[in-house]
Amino acid sequence: MELMEHCNTLKAKVINRKEHFAELMKFIENETEYLTTPASTRYHLCRERGLLEHSANVT
């Protein structure tokens, strides 16, 4: 499954505080570089979207 599709599937599972979560995700996706930044500068998932991939794996 493509990474963004997987993340959207995970986000859709949020039930409690859904509105608050949506506001947080709107900020993260539009005001930060979270979606494109690497998880590390030298090691684990040090590539574009590495932090997003790491977060999805942890979730």
Short mmCIF file of C-alpha atoms in Angstrom, two decimals:
data_model
loop_
_atom_site.label_atom_id
_atom_site.label_comp_id
_atom_site.label_asym_id
_atom_site.label_seq_id
_atom_site.Cartn_x
_atom_site.Cartn_y
_atom_site.Cartn_z
CA MET A 1 0.00 0.00 0.00
CA GLU A 2 1.31 3.44 -0.88
CA LEU A 3 2.53 5.42 2.14
CA MET A 4 0.04 8.31 1.96
CA GLU A 5 -2.85 5.89 1.43
CA HIS A 6 -1.71 3.92 4.47
CA CYS A 7 -1.49 7.10 6.56
CA ASN A 8 -4.96 8.20 5.45
CA THR A 9 -6.30 4.78 6.48
CA LEU A 10 -4.73 5.20 9.91
CA LYS A 11 -6.10 8.75 10.28
CA ALA A 12 -9.60 7.53 9.42
CA LYS A 13 -9.50 5.20 12.42
CA VAL A 14 -9.45 8.09 14.89
CA ILE A 15 -12.75 8.23 16.78
CA ASN A 16 -12.18 10.07 20.05
CA ARG A 17 -11.50 13.80 19.69
CA LYS A 18 -11.79 13.51 15.91
CA GLU A 19 -12.24 17.27 15.43
CA HIS A 20 -9.16 18.07 17.50
CA PHE A 21 -7.17 15.47 15.62
CA ALA A 22 -8.30 16.93 12.28
CA GLU A 23 -7.17 20.41 13.37
CA LEU A 24 -3.80 19.05 14.46
CA MET A 25 -3.30 17.16 11.21
CA LYS A 26 -4.29 20.22 9.17
CA PHE A 27 -1.58 22.20 10.94
CA ILE A 28 1.03 19.44 10.62
CA GLU A 29 0.32 18.82 6.94
CA ASN A 30 0.11 22.49 5.89
CA GLU A 31 2.43 24.38 8.23
CA THR A 32 5.33 21.96 8.77
CA GLU A 33 7.63 19.79 6.68
CA TYR A 34 6.51 16.64 8.49
CA LEU A 35 5.28 14.93 5.31
CA THR A 36 8.60 15.26 3.50
CA THR A 37 11.30 15.31 6.18
CA PRO A 38 13.61 12.36 6.84
CA ALA A 39 13.43 10.52 10.17
CA SER A 40 17.17 11.01 10.65
CA THR A 41 19.93 12.94 8.93
CA ARG A 42 22.29 9.96 8.78
CA TYR A 43 20.72 6.71 9.90
CA HIS A 44 17.22 5.22 10.21
CA LEU A 45 14.98 6.22 7.27
CA CYS A 46 17.23 9.09 6.22
CA ARG A 47 15.26 9.77 3.06
CA GLU A 48 12.36 11.95 1.95
CA ARG A 49 9.20 11.03 3.88
CA GLY A 50 11.26 8.99 6.33
CA LEU A 51 9.61 10.54 9.39
CA LEU A 52 6.16 9.89 7.97
CA GLU A 53 7.09 6.29 7.22
CA HIS A 54 8.52 5.84 10.70
CA SER A 55 5.38 7.30 12.28
CA ALA A 56 3.14 5.00 10.25
CA ASN A 57 5.27 2.00 11.21
CA VAL A 58 5.06 2.89 14.91
CA THR A 59 1.30 3.39 14.67
#
